[in-house]
XYZ file of C-alpha atoms in Angstrom:
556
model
C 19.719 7.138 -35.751
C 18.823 6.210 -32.104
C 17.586 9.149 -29.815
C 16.714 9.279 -26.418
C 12.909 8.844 -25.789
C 11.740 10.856 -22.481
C 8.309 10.194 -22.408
C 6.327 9.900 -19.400
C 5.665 6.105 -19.968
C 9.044 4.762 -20.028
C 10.221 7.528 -17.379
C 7.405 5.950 -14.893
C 8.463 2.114 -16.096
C 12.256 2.675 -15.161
C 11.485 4.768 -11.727
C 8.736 2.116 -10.632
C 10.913 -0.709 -11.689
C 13.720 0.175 -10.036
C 12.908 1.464 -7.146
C 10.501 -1.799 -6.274
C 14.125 -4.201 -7.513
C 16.173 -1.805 -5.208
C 13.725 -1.845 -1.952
C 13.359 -5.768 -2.699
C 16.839 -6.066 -2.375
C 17.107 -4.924 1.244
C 12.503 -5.461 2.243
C 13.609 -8.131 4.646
C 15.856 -5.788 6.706
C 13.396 -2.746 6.525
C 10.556 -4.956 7.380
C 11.694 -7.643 10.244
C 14.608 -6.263 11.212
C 13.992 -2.325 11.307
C 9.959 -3.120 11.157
C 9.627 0.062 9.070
C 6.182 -0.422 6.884
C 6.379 -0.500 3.114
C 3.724 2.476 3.203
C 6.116 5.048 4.578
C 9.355 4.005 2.684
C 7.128 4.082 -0.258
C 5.756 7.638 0.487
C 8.950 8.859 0.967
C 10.245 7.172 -2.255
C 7.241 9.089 -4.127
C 8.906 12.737 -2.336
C 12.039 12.110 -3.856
C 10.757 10.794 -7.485
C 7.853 13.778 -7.508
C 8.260 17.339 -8.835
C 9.257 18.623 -5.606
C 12.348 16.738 -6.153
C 13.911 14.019 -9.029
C 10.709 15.242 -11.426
C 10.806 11.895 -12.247
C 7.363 11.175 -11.705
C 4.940 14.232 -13.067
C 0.848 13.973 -12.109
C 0.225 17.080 -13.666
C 1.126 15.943 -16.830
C -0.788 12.800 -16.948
C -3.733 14.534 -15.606
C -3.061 17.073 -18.828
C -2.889 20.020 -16.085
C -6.131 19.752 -15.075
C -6.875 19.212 -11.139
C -9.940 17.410 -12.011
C -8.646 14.968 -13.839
C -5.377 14.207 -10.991
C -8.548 13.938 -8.646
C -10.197 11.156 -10.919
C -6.885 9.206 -11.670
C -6.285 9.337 -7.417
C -9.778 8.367 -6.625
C -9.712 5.402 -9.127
C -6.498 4.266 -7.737
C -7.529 4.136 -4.446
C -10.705 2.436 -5.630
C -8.521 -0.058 -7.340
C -6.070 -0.584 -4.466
C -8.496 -0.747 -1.964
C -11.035 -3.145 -4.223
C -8.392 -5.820 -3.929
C -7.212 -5.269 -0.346
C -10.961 -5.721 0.875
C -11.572 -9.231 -0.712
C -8.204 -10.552 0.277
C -9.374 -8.758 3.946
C -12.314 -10.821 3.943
C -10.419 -14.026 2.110
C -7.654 -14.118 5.090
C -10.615 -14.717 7.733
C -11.406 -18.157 8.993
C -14.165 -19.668 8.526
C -17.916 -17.902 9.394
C -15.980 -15.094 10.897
C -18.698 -12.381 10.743
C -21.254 -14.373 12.477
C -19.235 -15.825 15.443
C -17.526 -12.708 16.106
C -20.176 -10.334 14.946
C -20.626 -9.197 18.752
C -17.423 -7.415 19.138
C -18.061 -6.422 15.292
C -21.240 -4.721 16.370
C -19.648 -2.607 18.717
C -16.739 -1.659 16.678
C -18.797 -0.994 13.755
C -21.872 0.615 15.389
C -21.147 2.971 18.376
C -16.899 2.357 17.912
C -17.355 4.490 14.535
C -20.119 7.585 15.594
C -17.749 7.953 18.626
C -14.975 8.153 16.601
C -17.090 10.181 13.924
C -17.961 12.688 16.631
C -14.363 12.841 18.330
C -12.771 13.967 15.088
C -15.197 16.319 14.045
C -15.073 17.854 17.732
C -11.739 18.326 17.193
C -11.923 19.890 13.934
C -13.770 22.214 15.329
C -12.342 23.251 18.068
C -8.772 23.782 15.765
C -10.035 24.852 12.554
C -10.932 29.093 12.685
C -14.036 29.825 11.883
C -15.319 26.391 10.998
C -18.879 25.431 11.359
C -19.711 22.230 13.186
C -21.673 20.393 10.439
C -18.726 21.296 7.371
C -16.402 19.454 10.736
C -18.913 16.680 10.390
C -17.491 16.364 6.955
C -14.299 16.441 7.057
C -14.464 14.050 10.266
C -16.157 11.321 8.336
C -13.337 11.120 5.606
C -10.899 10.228 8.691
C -13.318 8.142 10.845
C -12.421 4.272 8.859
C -9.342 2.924 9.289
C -7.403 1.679 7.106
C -6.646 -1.956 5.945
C -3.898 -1.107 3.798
C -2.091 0.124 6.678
C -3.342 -2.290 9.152
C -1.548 -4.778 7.037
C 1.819 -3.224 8.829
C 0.483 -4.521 12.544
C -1.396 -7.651 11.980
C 1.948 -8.834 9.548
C 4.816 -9.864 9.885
C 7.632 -11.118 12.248
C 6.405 -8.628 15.255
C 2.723 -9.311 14.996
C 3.585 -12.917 15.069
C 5.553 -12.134 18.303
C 3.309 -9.988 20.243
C 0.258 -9.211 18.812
C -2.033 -12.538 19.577
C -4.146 -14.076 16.262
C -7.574 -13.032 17.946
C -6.525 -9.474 17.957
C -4.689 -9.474 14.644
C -8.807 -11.189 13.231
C -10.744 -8.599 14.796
C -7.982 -5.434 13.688
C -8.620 -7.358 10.053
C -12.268 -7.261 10.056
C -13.425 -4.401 11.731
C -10.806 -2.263 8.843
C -12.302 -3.945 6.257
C -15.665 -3.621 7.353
C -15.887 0.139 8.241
C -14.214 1.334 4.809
C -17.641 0.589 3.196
C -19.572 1.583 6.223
C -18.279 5.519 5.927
C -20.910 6.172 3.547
C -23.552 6.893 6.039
C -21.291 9.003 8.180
C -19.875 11.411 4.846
C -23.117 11.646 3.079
C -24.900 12.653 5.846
C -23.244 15.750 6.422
C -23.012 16.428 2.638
C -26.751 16.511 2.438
C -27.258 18.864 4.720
C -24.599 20.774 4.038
C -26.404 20.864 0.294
C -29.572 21.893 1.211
C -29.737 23.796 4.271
C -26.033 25.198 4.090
C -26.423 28.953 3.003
C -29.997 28.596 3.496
C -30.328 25.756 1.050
C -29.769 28.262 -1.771
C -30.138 26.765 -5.290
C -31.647 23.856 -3.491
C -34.982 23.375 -2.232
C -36.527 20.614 0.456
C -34.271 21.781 3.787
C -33.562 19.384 6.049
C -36.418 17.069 5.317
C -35.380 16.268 1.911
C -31.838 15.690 3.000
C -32.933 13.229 5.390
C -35.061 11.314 2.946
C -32.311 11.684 0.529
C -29.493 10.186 3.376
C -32.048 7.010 4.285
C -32.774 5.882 0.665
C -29.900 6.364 -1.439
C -27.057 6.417 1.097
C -29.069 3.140 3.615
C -30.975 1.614 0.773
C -29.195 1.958 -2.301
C -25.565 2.105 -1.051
C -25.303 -0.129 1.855
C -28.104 -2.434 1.806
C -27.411 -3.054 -1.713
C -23.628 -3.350 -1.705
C -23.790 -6.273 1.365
C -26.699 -8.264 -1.261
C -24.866 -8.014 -3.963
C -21.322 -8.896 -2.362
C -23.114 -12.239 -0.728
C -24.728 -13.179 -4.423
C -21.266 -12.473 -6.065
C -18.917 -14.596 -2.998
C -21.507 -17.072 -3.053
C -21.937 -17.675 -6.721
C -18.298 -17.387 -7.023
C -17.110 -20.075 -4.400
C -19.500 -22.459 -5.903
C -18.556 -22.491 -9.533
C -15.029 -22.417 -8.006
C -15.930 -25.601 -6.701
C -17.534 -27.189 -9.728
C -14.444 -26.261 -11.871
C -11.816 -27.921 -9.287
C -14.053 -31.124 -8.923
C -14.365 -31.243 -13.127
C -10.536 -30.049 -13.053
C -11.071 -27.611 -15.377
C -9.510 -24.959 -13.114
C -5.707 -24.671 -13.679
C -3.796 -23.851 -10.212
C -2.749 -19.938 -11.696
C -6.206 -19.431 -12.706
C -7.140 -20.686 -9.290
C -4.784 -18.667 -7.089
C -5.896 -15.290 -8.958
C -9.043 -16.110 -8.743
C -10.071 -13.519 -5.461
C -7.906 -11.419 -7.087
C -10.074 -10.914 -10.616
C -13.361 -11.330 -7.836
C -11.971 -7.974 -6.916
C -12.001 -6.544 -10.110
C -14.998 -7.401 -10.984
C -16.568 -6.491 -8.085
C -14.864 -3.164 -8.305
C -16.447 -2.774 -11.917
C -19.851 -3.538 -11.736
C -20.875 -1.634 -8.384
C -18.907 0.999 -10.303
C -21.605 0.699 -13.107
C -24.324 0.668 -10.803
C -23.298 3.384 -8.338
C -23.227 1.704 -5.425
C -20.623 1.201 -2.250
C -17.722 -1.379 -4.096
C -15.502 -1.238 -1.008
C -18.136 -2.794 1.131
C -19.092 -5.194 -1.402
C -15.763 -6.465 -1.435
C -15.478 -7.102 1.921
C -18.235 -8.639 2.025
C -18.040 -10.945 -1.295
C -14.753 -12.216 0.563
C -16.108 -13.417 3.290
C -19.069 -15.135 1.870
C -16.131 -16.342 -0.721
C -14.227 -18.201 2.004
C -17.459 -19.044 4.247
C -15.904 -22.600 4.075
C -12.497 -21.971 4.406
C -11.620 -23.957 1.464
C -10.073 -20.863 -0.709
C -8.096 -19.657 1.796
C -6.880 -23.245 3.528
C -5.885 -23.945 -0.281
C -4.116 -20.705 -0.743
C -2.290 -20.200 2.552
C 1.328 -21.643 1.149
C 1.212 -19.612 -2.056
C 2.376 -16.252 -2.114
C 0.622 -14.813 -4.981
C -1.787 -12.540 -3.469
C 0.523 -11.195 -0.719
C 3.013 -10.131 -3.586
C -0.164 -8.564 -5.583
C -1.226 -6.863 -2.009
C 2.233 -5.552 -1.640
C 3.317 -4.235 -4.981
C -0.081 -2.353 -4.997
C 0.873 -0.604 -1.750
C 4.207 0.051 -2.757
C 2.570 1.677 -5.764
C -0.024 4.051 -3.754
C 2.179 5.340 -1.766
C 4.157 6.579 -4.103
C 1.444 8.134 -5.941
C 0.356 9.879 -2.640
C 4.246 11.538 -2.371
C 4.071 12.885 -5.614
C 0.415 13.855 -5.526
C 0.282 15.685 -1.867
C -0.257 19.750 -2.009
C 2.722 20.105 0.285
C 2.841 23.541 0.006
C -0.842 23.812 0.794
C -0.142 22.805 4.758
C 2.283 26.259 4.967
C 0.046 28.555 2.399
C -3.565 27.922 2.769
C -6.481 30.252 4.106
C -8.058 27.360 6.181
C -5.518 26.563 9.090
C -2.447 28.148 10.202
C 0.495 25.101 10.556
C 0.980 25.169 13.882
C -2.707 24.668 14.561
C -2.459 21.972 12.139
C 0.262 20.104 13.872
C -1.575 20.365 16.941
C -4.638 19.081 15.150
C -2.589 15.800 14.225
C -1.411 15.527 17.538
C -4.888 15.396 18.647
C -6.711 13.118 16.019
C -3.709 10.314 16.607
C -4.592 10.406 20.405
C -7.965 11.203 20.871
C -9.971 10.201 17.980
C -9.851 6.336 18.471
C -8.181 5.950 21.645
C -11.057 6.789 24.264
C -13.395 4.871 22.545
C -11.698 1.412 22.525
C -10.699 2.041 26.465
C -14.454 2.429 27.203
C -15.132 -0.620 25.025
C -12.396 -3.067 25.727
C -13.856 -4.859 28.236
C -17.057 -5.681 26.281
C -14.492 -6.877 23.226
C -13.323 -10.345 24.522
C -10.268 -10.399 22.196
C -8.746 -7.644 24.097
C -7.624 -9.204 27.326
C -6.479 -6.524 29.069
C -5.597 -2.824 28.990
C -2.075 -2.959 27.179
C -3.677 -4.419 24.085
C -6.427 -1.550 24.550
C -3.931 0.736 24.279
C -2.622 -0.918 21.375
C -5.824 -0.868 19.159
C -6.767 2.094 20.434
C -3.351 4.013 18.844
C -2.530 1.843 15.733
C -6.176 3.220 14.139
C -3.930 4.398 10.769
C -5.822 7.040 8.392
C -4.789 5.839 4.409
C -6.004 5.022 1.281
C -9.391 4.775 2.713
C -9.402 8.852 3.494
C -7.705 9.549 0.432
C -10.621 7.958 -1.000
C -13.027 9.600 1.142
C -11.626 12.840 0.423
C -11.937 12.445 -3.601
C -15.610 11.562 -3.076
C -16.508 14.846 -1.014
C -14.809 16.919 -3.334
C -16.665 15.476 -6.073
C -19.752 15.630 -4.511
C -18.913 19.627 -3.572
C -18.154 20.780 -7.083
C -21.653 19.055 -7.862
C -23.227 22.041 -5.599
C -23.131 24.603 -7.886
C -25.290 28.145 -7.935
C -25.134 29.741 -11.568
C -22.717 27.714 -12.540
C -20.300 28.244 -9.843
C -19.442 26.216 -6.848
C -21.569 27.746 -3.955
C -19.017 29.759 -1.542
C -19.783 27.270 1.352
C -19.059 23.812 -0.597
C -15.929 25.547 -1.615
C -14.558 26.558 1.714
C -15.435 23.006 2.726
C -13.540 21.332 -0.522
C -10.480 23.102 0.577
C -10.196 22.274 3.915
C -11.321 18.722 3.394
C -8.021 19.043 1.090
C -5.869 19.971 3.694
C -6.814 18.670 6.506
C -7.198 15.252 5.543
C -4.249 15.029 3.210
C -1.868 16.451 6.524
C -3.520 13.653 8.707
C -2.860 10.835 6.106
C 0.749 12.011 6.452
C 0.686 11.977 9.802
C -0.711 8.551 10.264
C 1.775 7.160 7.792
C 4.658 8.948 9.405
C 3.862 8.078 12.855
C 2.111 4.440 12.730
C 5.122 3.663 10.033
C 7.794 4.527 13.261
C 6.123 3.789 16.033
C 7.514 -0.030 16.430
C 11.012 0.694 15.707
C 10.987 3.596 18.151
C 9.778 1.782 20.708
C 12.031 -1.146 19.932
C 14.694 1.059 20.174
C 13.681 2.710 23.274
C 14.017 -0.980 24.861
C 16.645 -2.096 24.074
C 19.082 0.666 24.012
C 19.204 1.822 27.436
C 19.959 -2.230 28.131
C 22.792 -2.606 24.863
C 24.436 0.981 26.768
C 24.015 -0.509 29.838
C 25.816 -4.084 28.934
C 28.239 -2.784 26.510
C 29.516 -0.539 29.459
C 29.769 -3.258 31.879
C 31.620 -5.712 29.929
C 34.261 -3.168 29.116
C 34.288 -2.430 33.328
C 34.470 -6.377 33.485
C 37.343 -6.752 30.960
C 39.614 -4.400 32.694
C 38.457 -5.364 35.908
C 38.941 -9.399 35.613
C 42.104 -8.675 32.497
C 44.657 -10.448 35.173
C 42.596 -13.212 37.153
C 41.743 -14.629 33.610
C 45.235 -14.743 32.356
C 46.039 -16.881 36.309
C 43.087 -19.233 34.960
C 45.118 -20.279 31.729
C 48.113 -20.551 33.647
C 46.654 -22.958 36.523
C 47.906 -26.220 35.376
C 51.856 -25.054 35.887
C 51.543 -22.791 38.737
C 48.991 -25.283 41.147
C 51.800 -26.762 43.099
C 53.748 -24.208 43.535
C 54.253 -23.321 47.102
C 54.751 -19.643 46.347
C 51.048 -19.509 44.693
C 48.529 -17.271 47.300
C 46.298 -20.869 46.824
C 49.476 -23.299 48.483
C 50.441 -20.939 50.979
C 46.630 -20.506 52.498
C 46.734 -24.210 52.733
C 50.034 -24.180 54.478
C 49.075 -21.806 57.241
C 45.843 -24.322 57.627
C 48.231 -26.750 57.642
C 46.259 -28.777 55.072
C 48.213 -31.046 52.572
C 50.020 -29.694 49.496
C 48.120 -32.229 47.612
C 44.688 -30.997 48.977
C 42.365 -28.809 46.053
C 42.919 -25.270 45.679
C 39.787 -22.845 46.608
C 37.230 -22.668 43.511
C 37.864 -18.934 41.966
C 35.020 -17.516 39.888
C 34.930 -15.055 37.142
C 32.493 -12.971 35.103
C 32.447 -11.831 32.198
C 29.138 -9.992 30.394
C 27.170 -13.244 30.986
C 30.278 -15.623 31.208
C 30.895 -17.029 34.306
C 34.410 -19.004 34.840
C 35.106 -20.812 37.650
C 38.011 -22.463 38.516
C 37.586 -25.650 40.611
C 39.372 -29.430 41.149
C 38.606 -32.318 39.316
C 38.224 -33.996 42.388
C 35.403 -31.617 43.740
C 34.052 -31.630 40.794
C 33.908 -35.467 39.847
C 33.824 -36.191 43.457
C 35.740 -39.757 43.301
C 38.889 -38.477 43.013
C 41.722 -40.277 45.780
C 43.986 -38.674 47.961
C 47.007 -39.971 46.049
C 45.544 -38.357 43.219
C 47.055 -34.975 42.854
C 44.566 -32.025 41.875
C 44.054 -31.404 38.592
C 42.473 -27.762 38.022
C 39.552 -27.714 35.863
C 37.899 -24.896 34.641
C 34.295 -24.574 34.373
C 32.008 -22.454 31.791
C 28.389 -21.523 32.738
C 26.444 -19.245 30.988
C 23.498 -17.049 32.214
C 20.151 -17.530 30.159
C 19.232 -14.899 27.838
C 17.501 -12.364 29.073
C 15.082 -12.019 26.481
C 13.927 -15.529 25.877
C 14.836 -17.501 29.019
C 15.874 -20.771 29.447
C 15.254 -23.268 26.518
C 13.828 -26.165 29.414
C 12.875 -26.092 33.159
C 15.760 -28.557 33.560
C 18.947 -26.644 34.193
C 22.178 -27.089 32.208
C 24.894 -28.921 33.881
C 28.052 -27.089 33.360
C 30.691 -28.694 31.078
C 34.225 -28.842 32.641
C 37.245 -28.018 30.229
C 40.765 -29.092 31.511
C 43.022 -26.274 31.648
């Protein structure tokens, strides 16, 4: 006898399923007409499915109830998500991208991220209540990359390939792809202390010395230093047995477009095994992967990876709506709300902005200060925090003092929570309506504006236009305002009538002889009216030549 089966598995299939068929239906209008990002349609598509709402989609109960295990299944998501969007960050770059442009890298990636670092955590810790600076150092660091998943929404798409200019859209790519891997240094280095000098390093001996050693070898050494060797043997082994197995055509082209794809993946895997930083491996492996721009001048007509890229963000995102402690931003014994909506207000203006203003000049791919302004407020917080966050808080239950969390890791843990879960939100909420606001800000005062004065115009102009039709019959007739003018001049009755001119919106009619305007009409001739059509140029994209358009006469 068939029975309904309500298991989590098919529950998740149908809700995933459908919602990606339903927002494919209608992605073209929500992304180049509306330019709202997949990220936040996808968040709020993960509200409606979660608990809060539909209960279609239940993290507690694939995490078995335990808040450990959610953590691990959201930190090896992100890992996952992010793995992939790294090596297609570095794939999409042209060719030896990292050392032309590695100037403007340097800056971005050295002093760009401690300001930024140093911002946030100032502001931290001005909001937060009784928050020490160095647990703000913390908690600063999660928030300091930005994010490429994100940045996908500004360097993509029908508006970036209007306004933002392919130099600018390159360095927003690399320097978000670099500086996920590079927030290592910046998060461990307030965990370290925090471990063994917070509290008076109790359970933990070696003070700040110790921490210091600790931050230079494993986090420098072992982390960094390792993760950018091992991503240039991987990229470079990897694009040159690509090359042997296209030349032998032993490569089939599906195995060949998924091949940065399962790069990824691997990558992903084996720095997993060995502990060290797989995000900046990636990056790296992807440039050294397309170093000749072969793999990606092969690949740019084929739409595999962009599909992979976007049903992985559309898959996130919903995970993050379902997954965010909502209720924690009212109830929680860190930060009132209002102080925490202030606090967002203040991270989206002043933790990125500042810095690229004082830089921009030095960066030769921002020309001037519009496009300062620009990369200085689309600096979205994502997956990369998300990720961030799941490594502090595994890190923090780690500090332990008989067997219990020690009370200072665990006031840090839960404000890391908070805060950085609120700002994610934030950035996705704001970054995701940004361009359609302003869009709409543009052009609505001017739609008001014309949609008023063509109605003026139509009632205005409702009778002279109706005379215009009726011009042929009613040109020799000496009762006409036109004949009896010429009369008093005592002109002839055969001579032209006066041009009349019209407008309508951005239609102008005018109303002229054919004689004045062929110019070789006779004086036998009687006047035929002609009516002439000329339309302004559009006010958004100007005249189509230098050359103006001669206006084509229509007999009345």
């Amino acid at each position: 006898m068939p029975t309904l089966s309500l298991i989590n598995f098919n529950i998740v299939c149908a809700t995933l399923g459908g919602f990606i068929s339903v927002f494919g239906l209608v992605s073209y209008l929500f992304k180049e007409r509306f330019y709202l990002s997949e990220a936040l349609i996808s968040l709020l598509a993960g509200v409606v499915f979660s608990p809060h709402a539909a209960n279609f989609i239940r993290p507690q109960e694939y995490a078995l109830g335990s808040e450990q295990n959610l953590e691990e299944i959201t930190l090896y998501f992100t890992r996952l998500v992010l793995g992939v969007q790294l090596v297609l960050a570095g794939v999409q770059l042209p060719k030896r991208y990292l050392q032309i442009e590695w100037k403007s890298l340097s800056l971005l990636l050295g002093p760009g991220m401690a300001a930024m670092w140093m911002c946030s955590s100032l502001v931290i810790w001005a909001m937060v209540p009784n928050f020490p600076f160095l647990h703000a150092l913390i908690v600063g660091a999660c928030i300091t990359p930005t994010d490429p998943v994100l940045s996908n929404s500004i360097v993509k798409g029908k508006f970036a390939d209007k306004n933002v200019p392919r130099p600018l859209q390159r360095i927003i790519v690399a320097e978000s792809g670099a500086n996920d891997g590079l927030g290592y240094p910046f998060l461990f280095f307030g965990l370290y202390l925090l471990k063994y000098i917070g509290m008076g390093g109790e359970g933990y001996s070696g003070g700040a010395g110790k921490a210091m050693g600790l931050w230079f070898y494993e986090t420098w050494v072992y982390v960094v230093i390792l993760s950018v060797v091992y991503g240039i043997a991987v990229g470079w082994l990897s694009r040159e047995l690509l090359h042997w197995a296209e030349e032998k055509h032993y490569v089939d082209r599906e195995s060949f477009l998924v091949f940065a794809i399962a790069l990824a993946l691997f990558i992903v895997g084996t720095c997993g095994l060995i502990g060290t930083d797989d995000l900046l491996a990636c990056f790296v492996a992807g440039n050294v992967f397309t170093q000749d721009d072969w793999f990606r001048l092969e690949t740019m007509d084929d739409s595999l990876q962009p599909t992979i890229d976007m049903l992985l963000n559309l898959a996130v995102f919903m995970w993050f709506g379902a997954v965010c402690p909502w209720s924690s931003f009212l109830n929680n014994d860190v930060i009132p709300l209002y102080r925490l909506i202030f606090l967002g207000i203040l991270i989206l203006l002043v933790r990125r902005m500042p810095v690229i203003f004082a830089m921009h000049k030095c960066i030769h791919q921002i020309d001037h200060i519009y496009q300062a302004a620009f990369v200085g407020f689309f600096g979205p917080i994502g997956v990369g925090a998300i990720f961030y966050l799941s490594v502090t808080r595994e890190f923090l239950h780690e500090i332990t003092v008989n067997g219990e969390v020690r009370e200072d890791a665990q006031k840090v843990s839960e404000a890391v929570d908070v805060i950085v879960w609120f700002l994610v939100i934030c950035s996705i909420v704001v970054h995701g309506l940004s361009i359609p606001l302003v869009k709409a800000g543009y052009h609505l005062p001017r739609t008001i504006s014309h949609a008023l004065s063509t109605s003026t115009m139509v009632e205005h102009d409702a009778v002279p236009i109706a005379n215009v039709h009726h011009t042929h019959s009613t040109a020799t007739r000496s009762s006409t305002p036109t004949t009896n003018r010429n009369r008093k001049r005592g002109n002839n009755a055969r001579d032209p009538p006066e041009p009349t001119v019209f407008q309508i919106g951005r239609t102008v009619i005018r109303t002229a002889s054919s004689q004045e305007q062929i110019g070789t009409g006779h004086a036998e001739e009687p006047a035929r009216p002609v009516t002439l059509i000329v339309r302004e140029e559009d006010e958004e994209t100007g005249p189509e030549s230098d050359s103006p358009t001669p206006p084509v006469p229509t007999q009345a």
